[in-house]
Amino acid sequence: MNTPNPQLDAQGHLKHFLTIEGLSRELLTEILDRAEGFLGVAQQAVKKVPLCRGKVVANLFFENSTRTRTTFELAAKRLSADVLNLNISTSATAKGETLLDTLHNLEAMHVDMFVVRHATSGAAHFIAAHADPHVSIINAGDGRHSHPTQGMLDMFTIRRHKPDFASLRVAIVGDILHSRVARSQILALTTLGVAEIRVIAPRTLLPSQVEEAFGVRAFHDLSEGVRDVDVVIMLRIQRERMNSALLPSEHEYFHLFGLTEKRLSGARPDAIVMHPGPINRGVEMDSQVADGPRSVILEQVTNGIAVRMAVMSMCIGTQTLNSQGRGEFLNG
Amino acid sequence: MSNPDIRTPDPGRTELWKNAAEIDAAIARMVDELTVLLARQGIADPLMIGIHTGGVWVAERLHRALGLHEPLGHLDISFYRDDFTRIGLHPQVRPSCLPVGIDDRHLILVDDVLQSGRTIRAALNVLFDYGRPASVILATLAERTGRELPIAPDVVGLRARLERDEQIKLSGPDPLVLLRGQTPRKPAGKSDLKDARSTPEEDPRAGTGSDPETNRP
């Protein structure tokens, strides 16, 4: 790699997980393989492994989230780490403390990992750049930029159903313009080498020049866009977009872009349907599809824990090694 | 690789230690000993569990020879190793798979090489996170010197007395052979390593039956 990637240490091991961008197919595959191992922990009577015992993980959520924060918390707990949940809106930041002061205070409490969600793009990179060298940062969503663990749990879910990425056609449907999830998915799908990525949305919800910029095919008609695809990924339509003149109304959106069984009928017979949640039933998709046999939406939630365990243990493993003087111990 | 003590041998200095026929004979002895032991303890329907990767290879053979009814379980101990803080994540992790509940069952835990005992310590911890077995019997293809924990096998195929910087490693799954080599250089600070190398000594306990195993170095 020519320019150093801030997520990797000198040996190319994952130290922070901020974005899919700049990570190799080998590293993404390593995350998926490791997640496979962690999936079994949920089958144990004691759903916990002692890997990160004694480590402290702080969930720093500057933006609301239930599912992501909960699955990060569960992932950390299943690794036997101790978890701090900081509700920033009601804590010191609300009293005027700066982001870096909050960070340094937590570092002084010997926190080993920060899981950060922030409404500003680049927030996780900023924190990683200013954090103590022994601390790992995981991006749990920053602005419109990136949500890499969501991207990876989607890749993991796809791979469990369709192991050969090179043969897949994947359609992403919805608000591509504002979606950090879509960006992470497109980067991951591209790196893993899928045959074709399609984005399907009204023109107002697609970035300009999306085809050239992202290497995808753009469609403005849902039935046409999902024809012969193996995977349909629905995105959440945020209600505030309805008020910003980008969309007419929920009813109108569903009428044109809501996923129904009928529209899905052009997809491959064994196509799977995904959604990062939470679903707006009757806006981006019909309940019949969301609860239907092709839906893997709840699997995504389960898989999210295993993928987050994989990423967290990889980062903590890298940090631990670097603090001990790596290399001497490793032999493959 | 199931044993944290056994590292990938230096290819330049690895040699055949036990050939396929010798391994077959050792496994046949283990089958006999297990049969006697199970009968003595009144265990009719044990569950067999192999530790990844070598232990699973040995367990597959034992499982077939003993004609056990329940499917073979696989155990990966990577998440329970005691050296995560020293060497980080193990490169290859395979999911553990225990197809049958282990609560109140009699288990036969199978590994390839027993050295420090740390793998078995970790394996027992994994098992107890799945349930509470009635008993656990430990069967290892090879037992070598170098125990660091109070763990003893119940059934052993081969025994070897090796120097600390020597290792044996099972290669498989077909044919199963045991390789012997030098442990790669250990990190500084481990001053207790011996510089002088000697050939492995014959362990007088080698082979447990009337036909003692010949340990040719």
XYZ file of C-alpha atoms in Angstrom:
549
model
C 0.000 0.000 0.000
C 1.452 3.334 -1.012
C -0.248 5.719 1.370
C -0.532 4.487 4.927
C -4.102 3.559 5.806
C -4.978 5.003 9.219
C -6.930 1.840 10.011
C -3.945 -0.465 9.691
C -0.773 -0.830 11.703
C 2.666 -1.061 10.081
C 2.174 -4.795 9.469
C -1.176 -4.268 7.746
C -3.301 -5.569 10.607
C -6.605 -3.945 11.466
C -6.174 -1.424 14.283
C -9.281 0.725 13.760
C -12.333 -0.011 11.650
C -13.424 3.301 10.152
C -14.381 2.559 6.568
C -14.303 -0.221 3.991
C -12.345 2.086 1.717
C -8.723 1.084 1.237
C -9.105 -2.385 2.753
C -8.083 -5.384 0.675
C -10.269 -8.282 -0.333
C -8.071 -10.493 1.856
C -8.775 -8.394 4.923
C -12.521 -8.267 4.256
C -12.492 -12.031 3.761
C -10.592 -12.446 7.017
C -13.329 -10.501 8.827
C -15.998 -12.730 7.259
C -14.074 -15.917 8.111
C -13.550 -14.844 11.697
C -17.228 -13.930 12.038
C -18.072 -17.473 10.955
C -16.238 -18.742 14.031
C -18.049 -16.343 16.347
C -21.491 -17.303 15.077
C -21.310 -20.527 17.112
C -20.917 -18.701 20.415
C -24.663 -18.036 20.405
C -25.219 -21.820 20.442
C -23.357 -22.231 23.721
C -25.262 -22.471 26.982
C -22.916 -19.741 28.223
C -22.949 -17.324 25.282
C -19.544 -15.857 25.992
C -15.897 -16.465 25.151
C -13.063 -15.103 27.298
C -11.113 -13.515 24.438
C -11.317 -9.854 25.476
C -11.594 -10.357 29.217
C -10.405 -7.280 31.076
C -10.765 -4.962 28.077
C -13.069 -1.963 28.280
C -15.245 -0.906 25.350
C -17.060 2.445 25.413
C -20.069 2.989 23.184
C -19.991 6.663 22.236
C -23.260 7.338 20.468
C -23.741 10.978 19.548
C -26.704 9.932 17.416
C -29.585 7.723 18.434
C -29.497 4.034 17.682
C -31.038 0.994 19.264
C -30.087 -1.964 17.119
C -26.514 -0.959 16.330
C -25.694 0.041 19.884
C -27.323 -3.071 21.301
C -25.536 -5.451 18.953
C -22.186 -3.725 19.600
C -22.845 -4.048 23.306
C -23.764 -7.718 22.979
C -20.734 -8.359 20.768
C -18.416 -6.820 23.358
C -20.093 -8.733 26.180
C -19.861 -12.037 24.303
C -16.127 -11.356 24.049
C -16.149 -10.848 27.847
C -15.169 -7.180 27.571
C -16.659 -4.637 29.944
C -18.962 -2.143 28.261
C -19.692 1.488 29.011
C -22.696 3.028 27.291
C -22.419 6.782 27.151
C -25.534 8.620 26.277
C -23.824 11.722 25.003
C -26.863 13.895 24.526
C -27.575 13.782 28.249
C -23.985 13.847 29.446
C -21.008 16.152 29.548
C -21.191 17.191 25.889
C -24.539 18.730 26.620
C -22.796 20.701 29.341
C -20.272 22.056 26.864
C -17.405 19.556 27.015
C -15.664 19.188 23.666
C -15.423 15.882 21.838
C -11.707 15.608 22.520
C -12.140 16.379 26.219
C -14.701 13.585 26.425
C -12.279 11.305 24.605
C -9.301 12.111 26.794
C -11.329 11.654 29.947
C -12.352 8.190 28.827
C -8.766 7.381 27.870
C -7.765 8.346 31.381
C -10.170 5.639 32.555
C -8.172 3.131 30.457
C -10.831 2.431 27.883
C -9.399 0.158 25.153
C -11.944 0.699 22.395
C -14.420 3.349 21.352
C -17.428 2.501 19.248
C -18.458 5.831 17.751
C -21.601 6.973 16.028
C -21.823 10.605 15.020
C -23.973 12.701 12.706
C -20.894 14.334 11.163
C -19.031 12.576 8.365
C -15.435 11.943 9.376
C -16.067 11.981 13.137
C -14.616 8.499 13.684
C -11.497 9.346 11.642
C -11.089 12.523 13.687
C -11.279 10.605 16.939
C -8.873 7.947 15.644
C -6.400 10.652 14.672
C -6.462 12.161 18.151
C -6.819 9.075 20.290
C -4.061 7.521 22.333
C -2.100 4.952 20.282
C -3.297 2.008 22.393
C -6.978 2.792 21.758
C -8.988 1.319 18.858
C -11.858 3.154 17.189
C -14.774 1.412 15.501
C -17.012 3.520 13.315
C -20.653 2.729 14.017
C -21.852 5.255 11.444
C -20.637 8.776 10.647
C -22.913 11.182 8.820
C -23.434 10.165 5.225
C -19.964 8.706 4.997
C -19.592 5.172 6.256
C -21.093 2.396 8.345
C -18.521 -0.330 7.822
C -19.763 -2.964 10.281
C -23.223 -2.787 8.696
C -21.591 -3.209 5.294
C -19.655 -6.237 6.505
C -22.606 -7.897 8.218
C -24.495 -7.554 4.951
C -21.599 -9.178 3.070
C -21.536 -11.934 5.680
C -25.277 -12.535 5.280
C -24.941 -12.609 1.488
C -22.004 -15.026 1.645
C -23.878 -17.439 3.908
C -26.582 -17.707 1.236
C -24.515 -17.180 -1.916
C -20.866 -18.098 -1.346
C -19.563 -17.034 -4.766
C -19.438 -13.231 -4.889
C -18.062 -13.231 -8.439
C -21.328 -14.552 -9.858
C -23.709 -12.187 -8.034
C -25.952 -9.358 -9.166
C -26.890 -7.138 -6.252
C -29.462 -4.332 -6.250
C -29.538 -1.593 -3.619
C -32.870 0.226 -3.455
C -33.732 3.525 -1.812
C -32.066 6.676 -0.588
C -28.585 6.122 -2.005
C -27.797 9.838 -1.758
C -27.932 10.102 2.027
C -27.031 6.536 2.921
C -23.766 5.682 4.634
C -24.957 2.078 4.596
C -25.203 2.097 0.791
C -21.706 3.577 0.480
C -20.199 0.892 2.686
C -22.130 -1.823 0.870
C -21.017 -0.624 -2.570
C -17.361 -0.432 -1.463
C -17.491 -3.893 0.091
C -19.307 -5.479 -2.859
C -16.797 -3.925 -5.248
C -13.807 -5.085 -3.209
C -15.232 -8.594 -2.928
C -15.679 -8.627 -6.690
C -19.411 -9.087 -7.367
C -20.424 -9.266 -11.009
C -22.809 -6.310 -10.972
C -24.071 -3.674 -8.543
C -27.276 -1.811 -9.288
C -28.713 1.167 -7.478
C -32.430 1.803 -7.793
C -33.952 5.107 -6.688
C -35.764 8.217 -7.798
C -33.366 10.701 -9.405
C -33.618 12.968 -6.369
C -32.147 10.265 -4.143
C -29.165 9.309 -6.307
C -25.827 11.144 -6.159
C -24.981 12.881 -9.404
C -22.869 10.771 -11.751
C -23.479 7.760 -9.533
C -22.624 5.282 -12.300
C -19.163 6.718 -12.963
C -18.377 7.575 -9.353
C -19.362 4.232 -7.841
C -19.062 1.810 -10.733
C -22.718 0.809 -10.523
C -25.714 0.729 -12.858
C -28.523 3.130 -11.978
C -32.219 2.319 -12.437
C -35.269 4.445 -11.832
C -37.753 1.623 -12.156
C -37.870 -0.991 -9.415
C -39.284 -3.915 -11.420
C -36.722 -3.384 -14.132
C -33.882 -2.899 -11.656
C -34.455 -6.118 -9.702
C -34.766 -8.301 -12.798
C -32.461 -11.350 -12.489
C -30.723 -10.108 -9.345
C -29.564 -12.517 -6.623
C -29.745 -10.033 -3.764
C -32.076 -7.085 -3.125
C -30.936 -4.700 -0.413
C -33.599 -2.229 0.698
C -32.602 0.986 2.449
C -34.615 2.806 5.041
C -36.429 5.892 3.847
C -36.004 8.554 6.475
C -39.197 10.432 7.079
C -37.481 13.795 7.233
C -36.686 13.381 3.512
C -40.408 13.582 2.849
C -40.431 17.102 4.171
C -37.434 18.236 2.180
C -39.049 18.138 -1.247
C -36.890 15.176 -2.304
C -39.862 12.851 -2.083
C -43.548 13.497 -2.675
C -45.177 11.391 0.039
C -44.865 7.985 1.706
C -47.816 6.724 -0.238
C -46.387 7.957 -3.499
C -42.973 6.484 -2.720
C -44.436 3.080 -1.936
C -46.494 3.234 -5.088
C -43.338 3.677 -7.204
C -40.455 2.199 -5.184
C -41.996 -0.009 -2.490
C -40.873 -3.624 -2.754
C -43.836 -5.962 -3.253
C -43.995 -9.650 -4.133
C -45.147 -8.665 -7.581
C -42.176 -6.406 -8.235
C -39.834 -8.987 -6.748
C -41.103 -11.652 -9.136
C -38.565 -10.609 -11.782
C -35.635 -11.354 -9.472
C -33.937 -14.746 -9.410
C -36.172 -17.389 -7.802
C -33.660 -17.865 -4.989
C -33.025 -14.138 -4.489
C -32.733 -12.907 -0.911
C -34.125 -9.633 0.433
C -32.212 -7.602 2.986
C -32.821 -4.445 5.017
C -30.560 -2.836 7.634
C -33.587 -1.950 9.772
C -35.636 -0.466 11.147
C -38.177 -1.142 8.389
C -40.863 1.327 7.413
C -43.530 -1.186 6.500
C -45.651 0.090 3.681
C -43.080 2.739 2.712
C -39.996 1.008 1.315
C -41.350 -2.500 1.511
C -44.505 -4.501 1.886
C -44.965 -6.623 5.016
C -45.525 -9.638 2.816
C -41.956 -9.300 1.545
C -40.426 -8.302 4.874
C -41.893 -11.388 6.559
C -41.722 -13.619 3.481
C -39.516 -16.611 2.728
C -36.873 -14.592 0.876
C -36.385 -12.135 3.711
C -33.126 -12.550 5.662
C -33.636 -9.367 7.668
C -33.588 -11.020 11.096
C -30.561 -13.117 10.122
C -28.789 -9.839 9.450
C -29.351 -8.835 13.074
C -27.962 -12.135 14.378
C -25.015 -11.980 11.977
C -24.290 -8.409 13.044
C -23.218 -9.608 16.473
C -20.754 -12.165 15.048
C -19.294 -9.668 12.561
C -18.865 -7.044 15.290
C -17.183 -9.631 17.522
C -14.793 -10.393 14.673
C -13.882 -6.751 14.063
C -13.559 -5.916 17.757
C -11.362 -8.921 18.539
C -9.151 -8.254 15.517
C -8.574 -4.628 16.558
C -7.974 -5.484 20.197
C -5.640 -8.308 19.139
C -3.627 -5.906 17.002
C -3.376 -3.345 19.797
C -2.333 -5.956 22.290
C 0.401 -7.203 20.007
C 1.709 -3.753 19.244
C 1.967 -2.968 22.917
C 3.981 -6.186 23.439
C 6.336 -5.958 20.472
C 4.889 -7.997 17.669
C 6.656 -10.260 15.292
C 8.690 -12.328 17.682
C 5.684 -14.366 18.671
C 4.007 -14.725 15.335
C 4.829 -17.507 12.991
C 1.789 -17.757 10.802
C -3.779 -26.709 14.642
C -5.077 -27.586 18.014
C -2.045 -27.387 20.222
C -0.748 -23.942 21.085
C 2.661 -25.328 21.901
C 3.209 -26.849 18.534
C 4.170 -24.260 16.001
C 4.520 -24.698 12.307
C 7.730 -26.642 11.969
C 10.645 -25.161 10.136
C 10.302 -26.963 6.811
C 14.054 -27.382 6.547
C 14.268 -29.347 9.741
C 11.138 -31.462 9.742
C 11.395 -35.189 9.400
C 9.092 -38.145 9.534
C 8.838 -39.482 13.060
C 5.977 -41.997 12.830
C 4.718 -43.338 9.548
C 1.122 -44.141 8.635
C 1.371 -47.792 9.687
C 2.763 -46.798 13.077
C -0.047 -44.272 13.542
C -2.610 -46.903 12.561
C -1.145 -49.262 15.137
C -1.216 -46.537 17.796
C -4.856 -45.726 17.022
C -5.721 -49.435 17.169
C -4.172 -49.573 20.657
C -6.199 -46.527 21.675
C -9.374 -48.241 20.485
C -8.575 -51.285 22.631
C -7.780 -49.172 25.671
C -10.896 -47.056 25.229
C -13.046 -50.176 24.930
C -11.641 -51.520 28.184
C -11.929 -48.188 29.942
C -15.535 -47.585 28.834
C -16.514 -51.093 29.915
C -14.798 -50.679 33.282
C -16.590 -47.380 33.903
C -19.924 -48.712 32.658
C -20.239 -46.077 29.926
C -22.481 -47.399 27.153
C -23.042 -44.455 24.863
C -20.269 -41.858 25.038
C -20.019 -38.678 22.986
C -16.725 -38.201 21.182
C -15.333 -34.714 20.589
C -12.177 -33.923 18.610
C -10.144 -30.748 19.004
C -9.374 -28.921 15.740
C -7.535 -29.818 13.631
C -5.382 -32.846 14.378
C -7.611 -34.047 17.193
C -10.561 -34.249 14.798
C -8.541 -36.438 12.406
C -7.689 -38.848 15.230
C -11.246 -38.710 16.581
C -12.719 -39.582 13.174
C -10.725 -42.812 13.172
C -11.531 -43.673 16.783
C -15.201 -42.840 16.263
C -15.415 -45.172 13.275
C -13.491 -48.008 14.937
C -15.570 -47.829 18.116
C -18.805 -47.668 16.086
C -20.229 -44.848 18.210
C -23.864 -43.939 17.544
C -23.836 -40.223 18.208
C -22.187 -37.953 15.613
C -18.650 -36.713 16.261
C -18.320 -33.234 17.782
C -15.669 -30.685 16.759
C -14.144 -28.201 19.163
C -12.176 -25.068 18.313
C -10.408 -23.614 21.320
C -9.070 -20.419 19.707
C -11.332 -18.126 21.706
C -10.297 -19.773 24.973
C -6.531 -19.793 24.551
C -4.484 -18.211 27.304
C -2.070 -16.505 24.924
C -4.397 -14.033 23.126
C -2.699 -11.171 24.937
C 0.702 -12.500 23.803
C 0.173 -13.657 20.247
C -3.189 -12.202 19.288
C -5.910 -13.985 17.424
C -5.232 -17.415 16.102
C -5.058 -17.188 12.307
C -7.530 -19.950 11.570
C -10.683 -20.420 13.563
C -13.194 -23.100 12.641
C -16.590 -23.088 14.253
C -17.083 -25.499 17.102
C -19.838 -27.984 16.416
C -21.381 -30.045 19.157
C -24.337 -31.736 17.437
C -25.616 -33.373 20.619
C -26.189 -31.688 23.988
C -23.424 -32.583 26.429
C -25.368 -32.173 29.685
C -25.012 -35.337 31.813
C -23.224 -37.171 29.008
C -19.938 -39.051 29.213
C -17.456 -37.413 26.840
C -14.290 -38.652 25.159
C -12.137 -35.629 24.338
C -9.572 -36.365 21.625
C -6.435 -34.404 20.713
C -3.378 -35.184 18.630
C -0.434 -34.162 20.811
C -0.486 -33.436 24.535
C 2.367 -31.228 25.655
C 1.805 -28.331 28.059
C -1.822 -29.208 28.784
C -2.973 -25.675 27.930
C -5.061 -26.806 24.969
C -6.920 -29.262 27.173
C -7.455 -26.601 29.848
C -8.987 -24.392 27.158
C -11.045 -27.260 25.710
C -12.521 -28.070 29.121
C -13.504 -24.416 29.503
C -15.227 -24.468 26.114
C -17.081 -27.668 27.022
C -18.332 -26.231 30.287
C -19.701 -23.217 28.425
C -21.846 -25.691 26.464
C -23.092 -27.665 29.431
C -22.233 -29.922 32.342
C -20.944 -33.295 31.219
C -21.148 -36.310 33.521
C -17.483 -37.104 32.883
C -14.655 -36.394 30.454
C -12.081 -38.954 29.312
C -8.971 -37.574 27.617
C -7.510 -39.557 24.713
C -4.424 -38.284 22.875
C -2.561 -39.839 19.987
C 0.773 -38.711 21.387
C 1.850 -37.635 24.821
C 5.140 -35.845 25.147
C 7.165 -34.260 27.910
C 6.650 -30.622 28.795
C 3.504 -30.525 30.935
C 2.827 -27.121 32.486
C -0.572 -27.870 33.998
C -1.864 -30.756 36.119
C -3.561 -32.553 33.243
C -3.122 -36.246 32.467
C -4.481 -38.305 29.586
C -6.543 -41.454 30.175
C -5.671 -43.113 26.875
C -2.444 -42.530 24.923
C -1.250 -43.953 21.606
C 2.413 -42.948 21.661
C 4.767 -41.418 24.183
C 7.898 -39.388 23.550
C 10.464 -37.647 25.661
C 11.523 -34.543 23.757
C 13.655 -31.522 24.434
C 11.813 -28.252 24.923
C 12.858 -26.925 21.545
C 11.669 -30.029 19.749
C 8.176 -30.581 18.588
C 6.034 -33.228 17.026
C 3.154 -32.357 14.741
C 0.435 -34.450 13.196
C 0.085 -34.201 9.440
C -3.136 -35.395 7.826
C -5.900 -36.160 7.328
C -4.764 -38.886 4.973
C -2.315 -40.391 5.554
C -1.840 -39.533 9.220
C 1.851 -39.231 10.044
C 3.736 -37.573 12.891
C 6.526 -35.171 11.984
C 9.337 -34.140 14.253
C 11.222 -30.865 14.046
C 12.748 -27.949 15.882
C 10.543 -25.291 17.393
C 11.148 -21.964 15.642
C 13.213 -19.461 17.616
C 11.377 -18.276 20.703
C 11.234 -14.609 21.670
C 13.936 -13.073 23.786
C 13.369 -13.396 27.480
C 12.815 -17.128 27.449
C 16.252 -17.860 28.802
C 15.386 -21.344 29.928
C 15.758 -22.751 26.441
C 18.526 -25.223 26.063
C 21.034 -24.649 23.335
C 22.233 -28.204 23.143
C 19.957 -30.506 21.223
C 19.698 -34.171 21.823
C 17.765 -36.894 20.120
C 14.476 -37.754 21.757
C 14.920 -40.382 24.379
C 12.965 -43.528 24.490
C 10.276 -43.100 27.086
C 10.167 -46.256 29.171
C 6.396 -45.950 29.411
C 6.056 -45.901 25.656
C 3.315 -48.228 24.530
C 1.064 -49.481 27.236
C 0.466 -53.026 26.171
C 2.819 -55.990 26.036
C 4.120 -54.793 22.716
C 6.112 -51.694 23.555
C 6.226 -49.013 20.917
C 9.622 -48.517 19.407
C 10.391 -44.822 19.347
C 12.838 -44.400 16.557
C 14.080 -40.851 16.456
